[in-house]
XYZ file of C-alpha atoms in Angstrom:
583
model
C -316.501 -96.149 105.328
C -315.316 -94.236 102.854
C -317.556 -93.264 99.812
C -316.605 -94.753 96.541
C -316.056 -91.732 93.749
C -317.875 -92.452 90.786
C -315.855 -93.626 87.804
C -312.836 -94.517 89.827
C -310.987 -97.741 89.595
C -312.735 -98.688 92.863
C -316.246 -98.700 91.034
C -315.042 -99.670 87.741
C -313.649 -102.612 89.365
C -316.750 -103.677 91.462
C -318.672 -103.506 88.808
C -316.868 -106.116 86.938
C -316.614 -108.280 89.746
C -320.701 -108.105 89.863
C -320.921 -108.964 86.112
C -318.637 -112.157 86.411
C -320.150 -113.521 89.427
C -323.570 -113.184 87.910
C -322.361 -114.618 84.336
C -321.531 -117.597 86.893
C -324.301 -117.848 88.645
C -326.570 -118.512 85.470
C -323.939 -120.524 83.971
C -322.090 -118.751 81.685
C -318.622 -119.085 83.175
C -317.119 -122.779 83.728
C -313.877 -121.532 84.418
C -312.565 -122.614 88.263
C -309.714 -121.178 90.724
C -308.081 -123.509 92.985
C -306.185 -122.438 96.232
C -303.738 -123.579 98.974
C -306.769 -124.833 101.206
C -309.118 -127.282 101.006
C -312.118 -124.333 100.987
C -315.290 -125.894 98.509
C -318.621 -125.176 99.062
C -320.159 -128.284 100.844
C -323.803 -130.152 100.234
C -325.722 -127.140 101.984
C -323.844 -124.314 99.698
C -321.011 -122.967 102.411
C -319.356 -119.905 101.416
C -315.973 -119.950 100.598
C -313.240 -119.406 103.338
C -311.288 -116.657 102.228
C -307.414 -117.901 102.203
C -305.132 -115.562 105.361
C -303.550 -112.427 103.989
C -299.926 -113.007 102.403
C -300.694 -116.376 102.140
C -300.077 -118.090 98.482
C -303.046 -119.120 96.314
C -303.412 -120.711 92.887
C -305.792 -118.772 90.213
C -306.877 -119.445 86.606
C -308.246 -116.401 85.725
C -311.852 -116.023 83.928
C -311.697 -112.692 82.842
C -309.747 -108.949 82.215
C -311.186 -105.974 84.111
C -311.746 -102.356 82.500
C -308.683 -101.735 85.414
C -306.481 -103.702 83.833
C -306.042 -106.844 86.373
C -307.540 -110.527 85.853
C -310.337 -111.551 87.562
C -309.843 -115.392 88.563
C -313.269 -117.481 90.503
C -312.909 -118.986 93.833
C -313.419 -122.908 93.939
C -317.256 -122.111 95.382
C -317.453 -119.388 92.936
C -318.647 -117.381 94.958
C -315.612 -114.976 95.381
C -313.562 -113.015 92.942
C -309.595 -112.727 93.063
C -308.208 -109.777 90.977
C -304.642 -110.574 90.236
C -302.750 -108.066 88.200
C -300.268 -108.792 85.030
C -302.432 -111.943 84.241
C -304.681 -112.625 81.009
C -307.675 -114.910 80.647
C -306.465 -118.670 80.933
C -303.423 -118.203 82.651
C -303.135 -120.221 85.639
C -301.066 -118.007 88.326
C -299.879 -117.709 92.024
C -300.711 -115.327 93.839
C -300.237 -113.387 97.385
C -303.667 -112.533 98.994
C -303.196 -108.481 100.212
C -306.425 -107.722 101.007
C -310.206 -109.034 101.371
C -313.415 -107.245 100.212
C -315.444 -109.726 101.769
C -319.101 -107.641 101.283
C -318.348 -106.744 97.785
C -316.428 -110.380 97.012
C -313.562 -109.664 96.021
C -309.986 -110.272 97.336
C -307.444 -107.993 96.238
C -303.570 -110.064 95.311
C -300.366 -109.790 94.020
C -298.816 -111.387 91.128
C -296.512 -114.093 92.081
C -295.947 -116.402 89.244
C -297.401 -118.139 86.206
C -297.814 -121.646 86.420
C -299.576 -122.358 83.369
C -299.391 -119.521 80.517
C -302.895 -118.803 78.475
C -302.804 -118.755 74.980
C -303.269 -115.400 74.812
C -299.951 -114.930 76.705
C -296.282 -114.247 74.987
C -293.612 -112.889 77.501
C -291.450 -112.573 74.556
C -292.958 -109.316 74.103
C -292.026 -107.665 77.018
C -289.694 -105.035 76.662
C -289.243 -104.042 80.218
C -287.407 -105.638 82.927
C -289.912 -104.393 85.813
C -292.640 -105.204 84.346
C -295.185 -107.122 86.928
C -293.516 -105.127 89.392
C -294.341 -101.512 88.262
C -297.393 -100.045 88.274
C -296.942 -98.269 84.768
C -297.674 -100.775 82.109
C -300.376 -103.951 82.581
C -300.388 -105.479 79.087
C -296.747 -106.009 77.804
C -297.493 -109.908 77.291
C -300.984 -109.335 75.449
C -299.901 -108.520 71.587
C -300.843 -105.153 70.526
C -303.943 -106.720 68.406
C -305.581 -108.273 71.905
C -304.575 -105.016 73.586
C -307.115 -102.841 70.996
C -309.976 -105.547 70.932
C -309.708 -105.281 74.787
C -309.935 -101.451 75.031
C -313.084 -101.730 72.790
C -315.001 -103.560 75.039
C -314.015 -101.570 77.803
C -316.057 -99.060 75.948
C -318.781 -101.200 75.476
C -318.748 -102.360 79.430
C -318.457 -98.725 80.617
C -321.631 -97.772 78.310
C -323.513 -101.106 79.572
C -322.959 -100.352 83.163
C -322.627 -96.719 83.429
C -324.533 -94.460 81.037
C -328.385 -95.801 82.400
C -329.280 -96.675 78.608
C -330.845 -99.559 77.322
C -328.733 -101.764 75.000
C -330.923 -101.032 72.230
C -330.132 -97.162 72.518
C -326.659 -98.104 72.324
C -324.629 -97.414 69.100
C -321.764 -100.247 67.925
C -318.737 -99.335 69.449
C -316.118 -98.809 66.726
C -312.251 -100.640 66.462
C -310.121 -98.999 68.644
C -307.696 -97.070 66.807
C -303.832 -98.039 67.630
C -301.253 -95.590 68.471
C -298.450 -95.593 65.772
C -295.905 -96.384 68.136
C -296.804 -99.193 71.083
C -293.322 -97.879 73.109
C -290.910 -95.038 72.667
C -294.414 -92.657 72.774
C -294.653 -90.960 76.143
C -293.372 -87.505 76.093
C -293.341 -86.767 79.516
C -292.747 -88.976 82.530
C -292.464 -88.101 86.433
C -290.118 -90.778 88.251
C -289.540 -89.652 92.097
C -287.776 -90.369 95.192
C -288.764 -90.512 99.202
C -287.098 -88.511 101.529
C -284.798 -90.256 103.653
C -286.073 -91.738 106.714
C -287.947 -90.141 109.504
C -288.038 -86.977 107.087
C -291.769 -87.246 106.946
C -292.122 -87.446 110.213
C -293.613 -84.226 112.341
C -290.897 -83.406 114.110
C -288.582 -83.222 111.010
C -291.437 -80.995 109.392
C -291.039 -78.473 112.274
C -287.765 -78.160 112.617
C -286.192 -78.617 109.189
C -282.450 -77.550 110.161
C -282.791 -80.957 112.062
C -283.621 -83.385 109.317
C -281.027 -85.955 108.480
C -279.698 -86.093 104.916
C -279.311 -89.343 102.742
C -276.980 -91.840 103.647
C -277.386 -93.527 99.948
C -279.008 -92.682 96.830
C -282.594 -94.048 97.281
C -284.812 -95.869 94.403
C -285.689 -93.123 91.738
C -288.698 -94.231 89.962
C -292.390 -95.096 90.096
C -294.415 -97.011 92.453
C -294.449 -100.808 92.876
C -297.921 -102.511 91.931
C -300.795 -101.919 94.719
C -298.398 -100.244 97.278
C -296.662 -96.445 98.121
C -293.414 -98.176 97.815
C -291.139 -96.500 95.032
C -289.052 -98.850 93.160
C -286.369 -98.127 91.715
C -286.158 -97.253 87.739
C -283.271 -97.088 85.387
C -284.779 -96.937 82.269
C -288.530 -96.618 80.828
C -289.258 -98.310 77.361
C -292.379 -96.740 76.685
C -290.582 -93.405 77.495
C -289.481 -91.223 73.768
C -285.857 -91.397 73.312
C -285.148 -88.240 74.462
C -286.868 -88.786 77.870
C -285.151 -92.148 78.308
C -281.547 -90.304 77.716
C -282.942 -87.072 80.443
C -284.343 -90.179 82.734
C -280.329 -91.545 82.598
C -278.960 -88.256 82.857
C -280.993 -86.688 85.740
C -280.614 -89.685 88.136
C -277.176 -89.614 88.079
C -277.625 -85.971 88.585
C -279.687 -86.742 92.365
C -276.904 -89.316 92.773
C -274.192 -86.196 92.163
C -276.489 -83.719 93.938
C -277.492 -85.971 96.863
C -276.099 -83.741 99.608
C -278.399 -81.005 98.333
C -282.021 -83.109 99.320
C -282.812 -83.340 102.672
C -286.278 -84.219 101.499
C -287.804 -86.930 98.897
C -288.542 -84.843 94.954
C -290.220 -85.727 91.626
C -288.681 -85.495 88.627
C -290.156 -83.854 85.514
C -289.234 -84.946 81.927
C -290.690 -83.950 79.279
C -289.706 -83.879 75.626
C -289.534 -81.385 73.729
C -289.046 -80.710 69.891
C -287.619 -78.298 67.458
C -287.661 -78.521 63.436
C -285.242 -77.070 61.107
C -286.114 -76.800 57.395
C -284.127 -79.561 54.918
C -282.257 -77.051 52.164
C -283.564 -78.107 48.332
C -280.531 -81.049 47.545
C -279.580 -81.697 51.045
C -279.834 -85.337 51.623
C -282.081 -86.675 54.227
C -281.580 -87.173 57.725
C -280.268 -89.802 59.510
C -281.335 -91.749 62.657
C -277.654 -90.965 64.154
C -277.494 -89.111 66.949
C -276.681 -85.228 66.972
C -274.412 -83.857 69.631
C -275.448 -80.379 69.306
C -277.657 -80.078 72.295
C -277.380 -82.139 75.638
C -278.587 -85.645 74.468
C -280.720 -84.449 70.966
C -281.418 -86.604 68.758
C -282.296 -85.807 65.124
C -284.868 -87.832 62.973
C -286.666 -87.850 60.086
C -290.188 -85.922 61.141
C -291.702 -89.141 59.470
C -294.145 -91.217 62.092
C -293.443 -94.643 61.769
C -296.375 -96.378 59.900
C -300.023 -97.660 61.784
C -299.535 -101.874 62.009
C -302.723 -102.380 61.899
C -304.673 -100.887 58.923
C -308.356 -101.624 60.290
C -307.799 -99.027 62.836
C -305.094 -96.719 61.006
C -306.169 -92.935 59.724
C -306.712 -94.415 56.411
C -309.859 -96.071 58.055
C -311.316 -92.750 59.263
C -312.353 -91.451 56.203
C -310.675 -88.006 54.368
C -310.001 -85.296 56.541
C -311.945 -82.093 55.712
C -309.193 -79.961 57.036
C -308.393 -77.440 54.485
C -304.874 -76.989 55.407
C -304.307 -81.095 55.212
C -301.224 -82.824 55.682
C -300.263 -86.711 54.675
C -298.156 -87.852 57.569
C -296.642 -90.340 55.210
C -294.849 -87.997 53.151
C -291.412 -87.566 53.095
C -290.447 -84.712 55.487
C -289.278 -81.261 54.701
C -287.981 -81.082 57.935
C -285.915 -82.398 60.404
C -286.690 -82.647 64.279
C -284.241 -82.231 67.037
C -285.666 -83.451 70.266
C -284.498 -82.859 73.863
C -286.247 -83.171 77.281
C -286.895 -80.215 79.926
C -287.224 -80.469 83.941
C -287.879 -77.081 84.414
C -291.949 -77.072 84.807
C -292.522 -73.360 83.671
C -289.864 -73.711 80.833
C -291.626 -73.743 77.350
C -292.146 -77.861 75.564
C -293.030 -77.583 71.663
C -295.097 -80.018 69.907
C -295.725 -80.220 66.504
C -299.177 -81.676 65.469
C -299.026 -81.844 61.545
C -299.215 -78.240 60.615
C -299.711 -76.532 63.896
C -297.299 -76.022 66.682
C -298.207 -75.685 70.487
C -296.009 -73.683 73.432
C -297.189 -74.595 77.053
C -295.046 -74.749 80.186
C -293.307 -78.024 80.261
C -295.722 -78.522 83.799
C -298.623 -78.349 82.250
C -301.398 -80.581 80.957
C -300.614 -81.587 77.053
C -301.296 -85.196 75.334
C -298.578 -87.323 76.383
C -298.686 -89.810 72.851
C -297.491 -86.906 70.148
C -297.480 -90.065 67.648
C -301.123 -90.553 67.678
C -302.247 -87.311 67.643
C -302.401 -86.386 63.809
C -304.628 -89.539 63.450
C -306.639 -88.227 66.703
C -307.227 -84.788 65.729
C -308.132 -85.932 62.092
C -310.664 -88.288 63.386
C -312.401 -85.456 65.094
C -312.033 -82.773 62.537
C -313.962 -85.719 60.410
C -316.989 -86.243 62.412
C -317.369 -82.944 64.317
C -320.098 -81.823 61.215
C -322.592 -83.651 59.965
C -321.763 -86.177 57.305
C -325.090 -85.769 55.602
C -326.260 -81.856 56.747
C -329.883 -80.681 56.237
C -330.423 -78.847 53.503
C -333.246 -77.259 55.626
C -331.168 -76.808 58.827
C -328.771 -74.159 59.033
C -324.638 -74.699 58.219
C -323.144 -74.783 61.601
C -320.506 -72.119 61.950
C -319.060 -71.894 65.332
C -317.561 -73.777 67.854
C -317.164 -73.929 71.867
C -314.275 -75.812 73.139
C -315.651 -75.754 77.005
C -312.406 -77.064 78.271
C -309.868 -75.724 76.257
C -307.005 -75.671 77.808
C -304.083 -74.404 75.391
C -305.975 -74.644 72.606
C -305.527 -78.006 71.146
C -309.039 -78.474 69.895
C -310.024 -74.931 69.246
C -307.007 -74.443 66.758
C -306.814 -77.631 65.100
C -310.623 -77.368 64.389
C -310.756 -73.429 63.497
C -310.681 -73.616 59.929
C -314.072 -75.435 59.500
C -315.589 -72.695 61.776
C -316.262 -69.206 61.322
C -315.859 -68.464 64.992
C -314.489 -70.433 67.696
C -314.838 -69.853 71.535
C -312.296 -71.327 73.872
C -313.211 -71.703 77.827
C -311.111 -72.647 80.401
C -311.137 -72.076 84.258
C -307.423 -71.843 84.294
C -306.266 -68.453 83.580
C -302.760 -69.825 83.031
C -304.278 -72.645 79.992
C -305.772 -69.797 78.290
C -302.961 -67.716 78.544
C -301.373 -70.544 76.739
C -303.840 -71.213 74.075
C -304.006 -67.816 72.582
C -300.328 -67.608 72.568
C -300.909 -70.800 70.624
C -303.490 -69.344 68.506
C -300.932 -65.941 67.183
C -298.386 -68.856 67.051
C -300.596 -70.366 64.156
C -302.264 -67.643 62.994
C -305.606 -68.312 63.902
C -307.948 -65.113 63.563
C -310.996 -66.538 64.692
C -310.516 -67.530 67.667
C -311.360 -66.096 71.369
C -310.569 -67.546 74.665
C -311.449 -66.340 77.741
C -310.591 -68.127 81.549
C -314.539 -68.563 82.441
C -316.269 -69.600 85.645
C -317.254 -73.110 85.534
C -320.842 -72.024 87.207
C -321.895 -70.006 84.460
C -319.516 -71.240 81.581
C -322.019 -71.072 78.566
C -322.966 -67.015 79.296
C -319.441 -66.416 77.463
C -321.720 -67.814 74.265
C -324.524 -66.138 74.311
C -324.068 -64.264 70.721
C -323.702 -68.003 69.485
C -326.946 -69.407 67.971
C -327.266 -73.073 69.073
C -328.697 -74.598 65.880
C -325.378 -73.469 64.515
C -322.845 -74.470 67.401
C -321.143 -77.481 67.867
C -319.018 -77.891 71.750
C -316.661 -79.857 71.902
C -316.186 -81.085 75.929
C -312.498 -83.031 77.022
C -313.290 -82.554 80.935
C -310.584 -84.068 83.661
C -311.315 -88.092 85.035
C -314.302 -86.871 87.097
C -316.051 -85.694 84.197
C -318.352 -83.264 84.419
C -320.493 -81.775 86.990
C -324.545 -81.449 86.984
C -323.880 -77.666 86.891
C -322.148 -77.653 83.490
C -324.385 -80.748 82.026
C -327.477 -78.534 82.848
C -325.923 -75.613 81.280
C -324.986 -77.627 77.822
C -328.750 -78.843 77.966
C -330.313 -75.253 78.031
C -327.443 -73.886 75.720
C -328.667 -76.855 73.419
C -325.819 -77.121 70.947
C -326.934 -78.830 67.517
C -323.727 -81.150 67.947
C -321.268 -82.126 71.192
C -318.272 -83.805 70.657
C -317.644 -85.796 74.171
C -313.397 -86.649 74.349
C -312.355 -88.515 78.083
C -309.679 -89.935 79.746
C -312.283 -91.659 81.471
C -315.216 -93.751 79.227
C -317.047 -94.427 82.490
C -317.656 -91.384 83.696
C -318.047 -90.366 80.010
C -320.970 -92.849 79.647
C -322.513 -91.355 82.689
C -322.361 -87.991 81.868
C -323.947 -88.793 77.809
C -326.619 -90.968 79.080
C -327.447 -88.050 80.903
C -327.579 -85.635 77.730
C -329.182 -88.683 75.569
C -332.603 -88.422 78.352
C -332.671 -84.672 78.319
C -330.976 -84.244 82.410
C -331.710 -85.634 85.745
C -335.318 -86.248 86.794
C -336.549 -83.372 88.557
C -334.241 -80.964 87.075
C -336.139 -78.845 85.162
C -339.266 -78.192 88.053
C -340.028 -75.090 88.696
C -339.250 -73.847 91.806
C -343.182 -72.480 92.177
C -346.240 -75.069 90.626
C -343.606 -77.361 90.174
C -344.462 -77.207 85.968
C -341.396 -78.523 84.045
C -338.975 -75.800 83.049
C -338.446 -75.208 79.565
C -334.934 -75.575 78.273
C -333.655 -73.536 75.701
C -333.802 -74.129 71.981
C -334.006 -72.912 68.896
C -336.620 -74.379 66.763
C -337.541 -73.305 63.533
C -339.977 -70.930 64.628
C -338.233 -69.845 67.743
C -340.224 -71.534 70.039
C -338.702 -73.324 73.070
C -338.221 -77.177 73.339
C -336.845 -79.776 75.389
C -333.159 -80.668 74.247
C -331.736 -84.574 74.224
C -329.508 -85.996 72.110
C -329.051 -89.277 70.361
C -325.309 -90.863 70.108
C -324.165 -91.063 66.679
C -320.936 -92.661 67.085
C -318.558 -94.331 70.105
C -314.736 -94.964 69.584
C -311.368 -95.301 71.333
C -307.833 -94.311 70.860
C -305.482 -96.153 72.455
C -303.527 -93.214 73.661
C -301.426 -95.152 76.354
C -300.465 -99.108 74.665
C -299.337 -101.595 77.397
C -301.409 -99.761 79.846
C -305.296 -100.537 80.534
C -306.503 -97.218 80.032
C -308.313 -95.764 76.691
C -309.629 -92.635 75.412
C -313.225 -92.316 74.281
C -314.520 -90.139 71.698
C -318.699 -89.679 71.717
C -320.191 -87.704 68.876
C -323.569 -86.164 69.642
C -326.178 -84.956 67.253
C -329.216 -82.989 69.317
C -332.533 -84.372 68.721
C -336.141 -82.407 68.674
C -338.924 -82.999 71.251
C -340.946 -84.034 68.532
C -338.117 -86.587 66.474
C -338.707 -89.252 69.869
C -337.352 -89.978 73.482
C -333.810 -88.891 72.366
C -332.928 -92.708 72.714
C -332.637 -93.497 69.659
C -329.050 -93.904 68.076
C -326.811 -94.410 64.514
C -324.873 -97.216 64.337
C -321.246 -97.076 63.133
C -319.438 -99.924 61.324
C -317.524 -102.276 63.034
C-alpha cells in the first residue's frame, strides 16, 4: 500500500474524518446520513454496510473538510461520506466511487441537492461547471463563510499537525480577503488529451504512425475526482485578459488541429504594462483598447476590500519607506494582455516595484491581493516592541527566494539582504528584478539546499531575520536543522500548505527532533549555535507570535498561512510559550 505523503490531501482528509467520528462518538455531533439501504446498526452495534460502488445514496452533511468536500455520517455513524460541492446542512445525493473501509471513509460524487443548508445560495455561482470542475469548491458559500472557513483550517492544521499543546497555541487571526473573489487568477493551464490510442506504447514508438484528431477534443481542466478533462469555454475566476487568450487560443487548437498528433497544455498568463497619465489628460476608461491582441486598459486602481475586518486598513501602517496607498487615484494606466510562450517575459506590478520572470515560471497567481500581502509582512517581519538591550536587526535571508519577491519588497528595512534559491534560473530572475528596482543591497546566489545557511555566515543571528516560503512539502529536516543552528532572532514562515507549515514550526517552537542534536561519540547533546550576550552557545526554540491567512485563491478550499517567529533563550522557558494576536 502506498505510503501517505505528509500534508497531502490524503492525510489532511483522514484526519478530519478521525476528528468527526470521535466528536460523534462522545456526543458532540447529532447530525445523521440516510442512504438507499436499509443499513442501521442493530441491538448488538453492527457496523454499517457500506452501500455498492455507483450506487445512489442520500447525505446530510455534518461538517467541511480542510480539502474542501463535506463530510456527511453514516446512519450507524460509524462511517464518513466525503461528498464534494456540499456545505454543512445540506441534504445531497450522492454516487459512492470508492470505499476506505479501514480508515472509514467512502469517497462520492456530487449528484444533487435535495434539501439546501442555510448556509447555501446558488445564486452566487458564477460558473456554469461548477460541481463538475475540479477548480473552484465554494462558489455557493458567500465570500464571508468562505474566510471564517479558511481560518479554522488554520486552526485544525495547527491542532492536528504541529505536535503542540493547545495552550502553546497563539489565536489564529481573520483571514484576510482577496480584493477581488473572481476575475484574480493571472495565469491558468487548460489542456487537451491526445486522441485515442496516442498514449498507447506502440504509438510512443513509432510516432509517424499515430493517428491525428478526428474532432476537436474538450480543452480544459479535469472533472471532479477523475483524469477525465472536461471541456472549458470560459473561466470566471480567470483576469480578463486570460479569459479573452482562453477564447482566443482554443479556437486556435480548433484552427491548428491537424498540427497535434498528441494531447498539449495551454499556458496563459497575464501580463501587464503601465503608461504614465500626461498632467490634464482625463482618466481612463474601462473600454476596451484595440491596440494589442485583446488588451484591455484600466484604471491601475484595485477595486476596494468588502470586508473591512480583514482589509489592509486592519493590518496596521506599513513601515515601508517608499509607501504607496492603493486607494489613490492612479497616475497610470495599465494595458494588460496574456502570453503562451513559457520563456517569454510576464510583468507584474506590486505597488511600487515591478517583477520580470518567464511567463513559465513560479509567481503569485492573485496580483490583487498582493499589496495587502506584502504590507502585512513588511509590518510584522521586526519587532513591534524591540529591546532596547538587544541589537537592531539589520539583515535578512529570504531562503527560498525565488525571483525576488520577498527580498525586494522587504529591502528597504534591511541593511543587507541575502536571497537563496536552488534554481539557478529563479535567481537569475530575481537579481534582474533587483537592477529593475534599484535595489543595492541585495545578493542572491542559487545555493545547495544541503548546506543553504553557509551562504550567511558573515550574518550575525541576533540581527537576522529569514524569511522561509518553501513548495507544498515544506521543508526538509536538513534545512530545519540548519535554521536551528543558524538561530535567526526572527523567521517569517509563508505556505501554500498550513499543514505541513504547522509541522515544520512545531518543530522550531521545541528546539528539533528528539535525538537530533546527540553526539555522534558519548552521545552528550550537541550544542546549537547562538549568539548570546556573552557569546556563549545555547539551545535555539522559538515561540509563535502570530498565525494568519490570506485567502489567495476565493472559491477554492485552499489558504495561505503566514507564521511569525520570534527566537526564544534557553533560559526565557521550553520555547512553548506564545503571544496572542487579536481576533
Amino acid at each position: 500500500m502506498k505510503a501517505v505523503q505528509e500534508g497531502s490531501n490524503e492525510q489532511v482528509l483522514l484526519a478530519d474524518v478521525r476528528a468527526l467520528l470521535q466528536k460523534t462518538k462522545i456526543g458532540e455531533t447529532k447530525v445523521l446520513a440516510v442512504d438507499d439501504r436499509d443499513s442501521v446498526a442493530d441491538e448488538n452495534g453492527a457496523s454499517f454496510n457500506l452501500p455498492e460502488r455507483f450506487s445512489e445514496v442520500d447525505v446530510e452533511i455534518s461538517a467541511l473538510s480542510s480539502i474542501g468536500d463535506g463530510l456527511g455520517l453514516s446512519s450507524t455513524l460509524d462511517h464518513v461520506f466525503v461528498v464534494p460541492f456540499t456545505v454543512p446542512g445540506d441534504l445531497v445525493k450522492a454516487k459512492v466511487v470508492s470505499h476506505f473501509a479501514n480508515d472509514a471513509y467512502t469517497l462520492t460524487d456530487f449528484v444533487s441537492v435535495l434539501k439546501p443548508s442555510p448556509q447555501r445560495n446558488d445564486s452566487l455561482m458564477r460558473c456554469p461547471y461548477f460541481s463538475r470542475c475540479s477548480g473552484c469548491q465554494f462558489q455557493m458559500l458567500s465570500y464571508e463563510e468562505q474566510l471564517a472557513h479558511k481560518r479554522t483550517i488554520l486552526e485544525k492544521a495547527y491542532r492536528t499537525f504541529s505536535g503542540l499543546t493547545p495552550e502553546s497555541l497563539p489565536v489564529v487571526g481573520g483571514t484576510i480577503g482577496s480584493p477581488m473573489q473572481y476575475g484574480y487568477r493571472t495565469k491558468i493551464t487548460p489542456h487537451f488529451d491526445g486522441p485515442p490510442g496516442s498514449m498507447s506504447r506502440k504509438a510512443r514508438k513509432n510516432p509517424e504512425e499515430q493517428q491525428g484528431f478526428t474532432e476537436v477534443p474538450p480543452i480544459g481542466f479535469m472533472v471532479k475526482g477523475t483524469r477525465k478533462t472536461m471541456d472549458i469555454e470560459d473561466c470566471p475566476i480567470a483576469t480578463d485578459a486570460v479569459r479573452d487568450g482562453l477564447r482566443i487560443e482554443r479556437k486556435r487548437v480548433a484552427d491548428e488541429l491537424a498540427k497535434y498528433k498528441r494531447g498539449a497544455t495551454i499556458l496563459l498568463r497575464e501580463t501587464t504594462s503601465r503608461a504614465p497619465i500626461k498632467q490634464g489628460s482625463p482618466l481612463p476608461t474601462d473600454e476596451p483598447q484595440t491596440e494589442k491582441v485583446e488588451s484591455m486598459s484600466t484604471p491601475a486602481q484595485p477595486q476596494p476590500p468588502q470586508h473591512p475586518e480583514n482589509s489592509p486598513s486592519a493590518l496596521g501602517p506599513s513601515t515601508l519607506p517608499t509607501s504607496f496607498d492603493p486607494h489613490s487615484t492612479p497616475s497610470y494606466t495599465e494595458t494588460k494582455t496574456y502570453i503562451t510562450d513559457q520563456n517569454a517575459l510576464s510583468t507584474e506590478h506590486i505597488g511600487p516595484y515591478t517583477f520580470r520572470n518567464p511567463a513559465g515560471a513560479f509567481f503569485q497567481n492573485n496580483n490583487s491581493i498582493l499589496p495587502t500581502f506584502t504590507s502585512y509582512i513588511r509590518t510584522h517581519i521586526l519587532p513591534s516592541n524591540p529591546s532596547s538591550t538587544e541589537p537592531k536587526i539589520t539583515h535578512l535571508i529570504d531562503a527560498y527566494s525565488g525571483s525576488g519577491l520577498f527580498t525586494i519588497t522587504l529591502s528597504p528595512l534591511f541593511t543587507s539582504c541575502l536571497g537563496i534559491d536552488i534554481a539557478a534560473s529563479s535567481i537569475a530572475s530575481a537579481r534582474s528584478n533587483a537592477k529593475l528596482n534599484n535595489v543595492t543591497n541585495a545578493e542572491f546566489i542559487a545555493g545547495d539546499s544541503a548546506d543553504i545557511f553557509a551562504q550567511a555566515k558573515h550574518f550575525p543571528p541576533g540581527e537576522s531575520v529569514v524569511v522561509i516560503d518553501p513548495p507544498r512539502k515544506g521543508c526538509d529536516d536538513g534545512f530545519l536543522r540548519q535554521l536551528l543552528r543558524f538561530g535567526p532572532r526572527r523567521v517569517v514562515y509563508v505556505s501554500c500548505n498550513v499543514h505541513t507549515q504547522a509541522r515544520d514550526v512545531g518543530i522550531l517552537v521545541r528546539g528539533g527532533k528528539e535525538g537530533w542534536w546527540k553526539g555522534e561519540g558519548g552521545g552528550s547533546e550537541e550544542k546549537v549555535a547562538g549568539d548570546g550576550k556573552d557569546g556563549e552557545e545555547g539551545r535555539v526554540k522559538y515561540k509563535i507570535e502570530s498565525l494568519r491567512g490570506f485567502d489567495f485563491f476565493p472559491q477554492t478550499g485552499h489558504v495561505e498561512g503566514v507564521a511569525i517567529l520570534q527566537r526564544i533563550n534557553e533560559e526565557e522557558g521550553d520555547g512553548l510559550g506564545v503571544e496572542e494576536v487579536s481576533k
